mmCIF file of C-alpha atoms in Angstrom:
data_model
loop_
_atom_site.group_PDB
_atom_site.id
_atom_site.type_symbol
_atom_site.label_atom_id
_atom_site.label_comp_id
_atom_site.label_asym_id
_atom_site.label_seq_id
_atom_site.Cartn_x
_atom_site.Cartn_y
_atom_site.Cartn_z
ATOM 1 C CA UNK A 1 122.920 136.102 125.746
ATOM 2 C CA UNK A 2 124.237 132.965 123.843
ATOM 3 C CA UNK A 3 123.108 130.476 126.465
ATOM 4 C CA UNK A 4 119.505 132.303 126.567
ATOM 5 C CA UNK A 5 119.205 131.860 122.666
ATOM 6 C CA UNK A 6 120.409 127.785 123.252
ATOM 7 C CA UNK A 7 117.730 127.613 125.548
ATOM 8 C CA UNK A 8 114.890 128.294 123.886
ATOM 9 C CA UNK A 9 116.642 126.297 121.219
ATOM 10 C CA UNK A 10 116.289 123.619 123.327
ATOM 11 C CA UNK A 11 112.696 124.182 124.447
ATOM 12 C CA UNK A 12 111.793 124.430 120.892
ATOM 13 C CA UNK A 13 113.005 121.509 120.410
ATOM 14 C CA UNK A 14 111.327 119.359 123.352
ATOM 15 C CA UNK A 15 107.814 121.210 122.452
ATOM 16 C CA UNK A 16 108.943 119.676 118.814
ATOM 17 C CA UNK A 17 109.590 115.861 119.789
ATOM 18 C CA UNK A 18 106.312 115.958 122.048
ATOM 19 C CA UNK A 19 104.226 117.743 119.550
ATOM 20 C CA UNK A 20 105.951 114.694 117.301
ATOM 21 C CA UNK A 21 105.099 112.294 119.962
ATOM 22 C CA UNK A 22 101.299 112.979 120.163
ATOM 23 C CA UNK A 23 100.686 112.275 116.159
ATOM 24 C CA UNK A 24 101.822 109.558 117.208
ATOM 25 C CA UNK A 25 100.476 108.049 119.823
ATOM 26 C CA UNK A 26 97.342 109.089 117.823
ATOM 27 C CA UNK A 27 98.736 107.059 114.953
ATOM 28 C CA UNK A 28 98.855 104.397 117.280
ATOM 29 C CA UNK A 29 95.380 104.217 118.894
ATOM 30 C CA UNK A 30 94.105 103.910 115.582
ATOM 31 C CA UNK A 31 96.306 101.089 114.247
ATOM 32 C CA UNK A 32 95.394 99.806 117.228
ATOM 33 C CA UNK A 33 91.781 100.352 117.072
ATOM 34 C CA UNK A 34 92.424 98.370 114.187
ATOM 35 C CA UNK A 35 94.648 95.488 114.748
ATOM 36 C CA UNK A 36 94.739 95.705 118.385
ATOM 37 C CA UNK A 37 97.676 95.544 120.581
ATOM 38 C CA UNK A 38 99.043 92.724 119.622
ATOM 39 C CA UNK A 39 101.089 93.024 116.553
ATOM 40 C CA UNK A 40 100.879 89.802 115.386
ATOM 41 C CA UNK A 41 97.427 90.376 114.661
ATOM 42 C CA UNK A 42 97.878 92.175 111.835
ATOM 43 C CA UNK A 43 99.367 88.211 110.179
ATOM 44 C CA UNK A 44 96.217 86.588 111.546
ATOM 45 C CA UNK A 45 93.552 88.892 109.869
ATOM 46 C CA UNK A 46 95.723 88.554 106.873
ATOM 47 C CA UNK A 47 95.348 85.117 106.862
ATOM 48 C CA UNK A 48 91.588 85.450 106.924
ATOM 49 C CA UNK A 49 91.578 87.425 104.321
ATOM 50 C CA UNK A 50 93.471 84.837 101.932
ATOM 51 C CA UNK A 51 91.140 82.219 103.487
ATOM 52 C CA UNK A 52 87.579 83.893 102.459
ATOM 53 C CA UNK A 53 89.118 85.096 99.223
ATOM 54 C CA UNK A 54 90.044 81.114 98.965
ATOM 55 C CA UNK A 55 86.465 79.868 100.479
ATOM 56 C CA UNK A 56 84.741 82.358 98.146
ATOM 57 C CA UNK A 57 86.339 81.699 94.235
ATOM 58 C CA UNK A 58 85.492 77.630 95.663
ATOM 59 C CA UNK A 59 81.858 79.207 96.174
ATOM 60 C CA UNK A 60 81.690 80.751 92.688
ATOM 61 C CA UNK A 61 83.005 77.813 91.523
ATOM 62 C CA UNK A 62 80.938 75.436 92.598
ATOM 63 C CA UNK A 63 77.876 77.643 92.152
ATOM 64 C CA UNK A 64 79.197 77.923 87.907
ATOM 65 C CA UNK A 65 78.854 73.615 88.523
ATOM 66 C CA UNK A 66 75.860 73.605 89.793
ATOM 67 C CA UNK A 67 74.588 76.455 87.325
ATOM 68 C CA UNK A 68 75.967 73.818 84.562
ATOM 69 C CA UNK A 69 74.172 70.532 86.018
ATOM 70 C CA UNK A 70 71.393 72.603 86.364
ATOM 71 C CA UNK A 71 70.792 73.374 82.266
ATOM 72 C CA UNK A 72 71.538 69.585 81.795
ATOM 73 C CA UNK A 73 69.194 68.341 83.985
ATOM 74 C CA UNK A 74 66.705 70.715 81.502
ATOM 75 C CA UNK A 75 67.915 70.062 78.767
ATOM 76 C CA UNK A 76 67.998 65.826 80.047
ATOM 77 C CA UNK A 77 64.116 66.594 80.794
ATOM 78 C CA UNK A 78 63.204 68.094 77.933
ATOM 79 C CA UNK A 79 64.340 65.635 75.364
ATOM 80 C CA UNK A 80 62.836 62.544 77.569
ATOM 81 C CA UNK A 81 59.210 64.730 77.714
ATOM 82 C CA UNK A 82 60.498 65.406 73.945
#
């Protein structure tokens, strides 16, 4: 009887491990769909996101400069036509 209990416990442990493995495989599949199978891709994505942020900041700065220059130009034009 003691041997039967150990076999049942081992069977439960194997079942638990298999269930955990399936959950882990599903999580890995989701990760790979986003980042690809190569872990260094995640670093590439971070770098690209940072470059995009810098480019967006630069664009905003240049837009402000353009707006300021247009305001000055309009003011100067109004003075000339005065």
